[in-house]
GROMACS .gro file of C-alpha atoms in nm:
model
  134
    1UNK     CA    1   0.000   0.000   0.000
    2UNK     CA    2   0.147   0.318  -0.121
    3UNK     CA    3   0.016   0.652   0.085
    4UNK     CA    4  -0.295   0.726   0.218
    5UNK     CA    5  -0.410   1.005   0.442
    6UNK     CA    6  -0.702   1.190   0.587
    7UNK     CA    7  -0.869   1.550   0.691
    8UNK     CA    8  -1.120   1.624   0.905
    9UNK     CA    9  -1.354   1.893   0.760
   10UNK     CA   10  -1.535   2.162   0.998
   11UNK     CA   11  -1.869   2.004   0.968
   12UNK     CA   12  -1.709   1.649   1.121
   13UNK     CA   13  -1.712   1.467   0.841
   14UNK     CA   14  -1.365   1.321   0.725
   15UNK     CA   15  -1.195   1.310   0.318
   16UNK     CA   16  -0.988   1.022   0.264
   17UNK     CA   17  -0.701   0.998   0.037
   18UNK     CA   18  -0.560   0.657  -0.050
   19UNK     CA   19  -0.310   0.589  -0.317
   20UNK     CA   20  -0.424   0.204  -0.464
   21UNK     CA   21  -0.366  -0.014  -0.757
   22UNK     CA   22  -0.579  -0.021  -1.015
   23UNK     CA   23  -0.796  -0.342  -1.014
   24UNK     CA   24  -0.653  -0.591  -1.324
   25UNK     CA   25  -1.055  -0.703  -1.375
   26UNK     CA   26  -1.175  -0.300  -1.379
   27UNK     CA   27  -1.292  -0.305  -1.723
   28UNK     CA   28  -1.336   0.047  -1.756
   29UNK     CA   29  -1.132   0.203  -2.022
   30UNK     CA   30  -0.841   0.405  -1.950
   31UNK     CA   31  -0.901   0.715  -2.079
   32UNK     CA   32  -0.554   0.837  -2.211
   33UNK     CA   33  -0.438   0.823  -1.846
   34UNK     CA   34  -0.220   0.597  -1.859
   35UNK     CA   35  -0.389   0.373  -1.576
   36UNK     CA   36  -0.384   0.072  -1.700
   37UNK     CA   37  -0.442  -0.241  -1.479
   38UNK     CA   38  -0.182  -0.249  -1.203
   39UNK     CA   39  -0.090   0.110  -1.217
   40UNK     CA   40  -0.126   0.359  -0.891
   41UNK     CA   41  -0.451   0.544  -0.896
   42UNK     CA   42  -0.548   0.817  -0.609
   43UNK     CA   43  -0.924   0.763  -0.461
   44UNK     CA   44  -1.089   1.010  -0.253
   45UNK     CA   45  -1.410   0.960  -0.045
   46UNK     CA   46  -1.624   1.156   0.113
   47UNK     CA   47  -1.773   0.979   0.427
   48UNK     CA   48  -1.909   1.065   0.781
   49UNK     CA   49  -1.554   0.926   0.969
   50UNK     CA   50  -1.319   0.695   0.845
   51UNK     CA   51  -1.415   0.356   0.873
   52UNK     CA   52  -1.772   0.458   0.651
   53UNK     CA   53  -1.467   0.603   0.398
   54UNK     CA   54  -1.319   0.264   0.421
   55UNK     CA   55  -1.677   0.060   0.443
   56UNK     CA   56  -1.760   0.231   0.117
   57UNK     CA   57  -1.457   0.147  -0.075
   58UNK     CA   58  -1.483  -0.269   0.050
   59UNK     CA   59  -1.844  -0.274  -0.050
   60UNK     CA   60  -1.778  -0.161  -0.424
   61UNK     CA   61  -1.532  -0.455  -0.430
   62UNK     CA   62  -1.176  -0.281  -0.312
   63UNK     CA   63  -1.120  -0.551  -0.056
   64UNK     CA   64  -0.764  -0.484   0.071
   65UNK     CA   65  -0.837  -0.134   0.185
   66UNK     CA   66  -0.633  -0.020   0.448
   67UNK     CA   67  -0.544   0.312   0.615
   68UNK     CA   68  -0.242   0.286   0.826
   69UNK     CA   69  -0.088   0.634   0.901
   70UNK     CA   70  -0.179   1.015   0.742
   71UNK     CA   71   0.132   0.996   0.552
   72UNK     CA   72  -0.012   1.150   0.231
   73UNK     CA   73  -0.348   1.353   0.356
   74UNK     CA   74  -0.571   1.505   0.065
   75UNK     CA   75  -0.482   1.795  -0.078
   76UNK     CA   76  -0.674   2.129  -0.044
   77UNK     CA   77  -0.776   2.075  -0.396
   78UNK     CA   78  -0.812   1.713  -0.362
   79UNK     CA   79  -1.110   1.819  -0.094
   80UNK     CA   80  -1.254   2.013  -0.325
   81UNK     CA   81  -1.295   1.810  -0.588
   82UNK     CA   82  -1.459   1.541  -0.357
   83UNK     CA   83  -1.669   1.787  -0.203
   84UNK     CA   84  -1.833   1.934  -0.534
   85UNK     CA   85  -1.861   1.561  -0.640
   86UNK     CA   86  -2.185   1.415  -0.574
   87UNK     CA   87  -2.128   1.063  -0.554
   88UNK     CA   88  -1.809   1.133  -0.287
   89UNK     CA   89  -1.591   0.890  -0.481
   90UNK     CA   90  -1.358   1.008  -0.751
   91UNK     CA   91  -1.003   0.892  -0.866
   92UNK     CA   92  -0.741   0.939  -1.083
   93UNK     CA   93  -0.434   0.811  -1.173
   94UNK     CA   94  -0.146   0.897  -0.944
   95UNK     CA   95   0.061   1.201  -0.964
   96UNK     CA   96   0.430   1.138  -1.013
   97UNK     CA   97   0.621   1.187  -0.740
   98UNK     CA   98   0.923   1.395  -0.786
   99UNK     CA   99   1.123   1.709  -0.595
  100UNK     CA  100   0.865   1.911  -0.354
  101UNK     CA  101   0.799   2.260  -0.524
  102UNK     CA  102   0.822   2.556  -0.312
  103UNK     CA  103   0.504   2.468  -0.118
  104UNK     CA  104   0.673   2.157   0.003
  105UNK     CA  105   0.433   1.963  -0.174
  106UNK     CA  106   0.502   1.742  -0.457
  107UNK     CA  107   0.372   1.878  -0.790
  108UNK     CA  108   0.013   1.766  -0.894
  109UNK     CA  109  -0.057   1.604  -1.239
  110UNK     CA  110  -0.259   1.931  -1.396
  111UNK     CA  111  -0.379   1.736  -1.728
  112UNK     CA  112  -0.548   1.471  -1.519
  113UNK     CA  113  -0.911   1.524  -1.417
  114UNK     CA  114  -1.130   1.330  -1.161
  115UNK     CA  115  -1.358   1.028  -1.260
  116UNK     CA  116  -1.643   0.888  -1.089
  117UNK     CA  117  -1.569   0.567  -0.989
  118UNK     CA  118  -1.747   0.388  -1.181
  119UNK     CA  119  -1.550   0.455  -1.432
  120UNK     CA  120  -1.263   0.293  -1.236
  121UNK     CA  121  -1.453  -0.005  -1.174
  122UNK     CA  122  -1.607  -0.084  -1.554
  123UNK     CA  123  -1.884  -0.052  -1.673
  124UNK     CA  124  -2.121  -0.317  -1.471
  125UNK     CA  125  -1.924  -0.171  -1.163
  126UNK     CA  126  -1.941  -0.420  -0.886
  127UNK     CA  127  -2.252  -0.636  -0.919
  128UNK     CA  128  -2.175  -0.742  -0.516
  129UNK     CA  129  -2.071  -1.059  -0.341
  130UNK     CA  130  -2.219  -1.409  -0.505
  131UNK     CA  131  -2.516  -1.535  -0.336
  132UNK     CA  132  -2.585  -1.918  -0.330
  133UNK     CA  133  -2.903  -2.037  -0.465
  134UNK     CA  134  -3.142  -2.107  -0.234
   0.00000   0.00000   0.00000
């Protein structure tokens, strides 16, 4: 697991930032990103506290979703975005890291722009868990 991180907005709720693989079975197409299967993508959710950010990721099918640290908290843009999202859940493939610019921060991919994730996931998304017949 690369970086992940979180922020606590004024109203309580909590962003999420995690940086994950992108699923090899995500049929969804790639968009001139460059994100093909296997290759980092950053999700952000939107969710009452952190486990719900979590709880929301496992139930679209992201099983080994983990948040150990705040090494790599969202970005004040990042926030944004996820905020003036109505789903809560956008991603995008993973800015390069390279030297910090003169905010200290590393530079963010500008050509890149935020997906639903859906579009992450194909597009049947995640039909759920398989039930046995009764």
């Amino acid at each position: 697991m690369a970086g992940g991180g979180f922020c606590r907005l004024p109203n309580g709720t909590v962003v999420v930032a995690l940086t994950l693989t992108r699923p090899a079975d995500g049929t969804g197409p790639c968009g001139g990103t460059g994100a093909g299967p296997g290759a980092p993508v950053r999700v952000l959710v939107h969710a009452a506290n952190r486990a719900r950010a979590l709880t929301r990721l496992r139930n679209l099918g992201l099983r080994a979703v983990y948040l150990r640290g705040n090494d790599r908290p969202p970005t004040p843009d990042e926030v944004t975005a996820v905020l003036h999202h109505p789903d809560g859940l956008l991603w995008r493939a993973a800015p390069q890291t390279g030297p910090s610019g003169p905010t200290g921060l590393a530079p963010q991919s500008t050509q890149e722009l935020w997906h639903p994730i859906r579009a992450l996931l194909g597009p049947a998304g995640y039909a759920g868990p398989a039930r046995p017949a009764a």
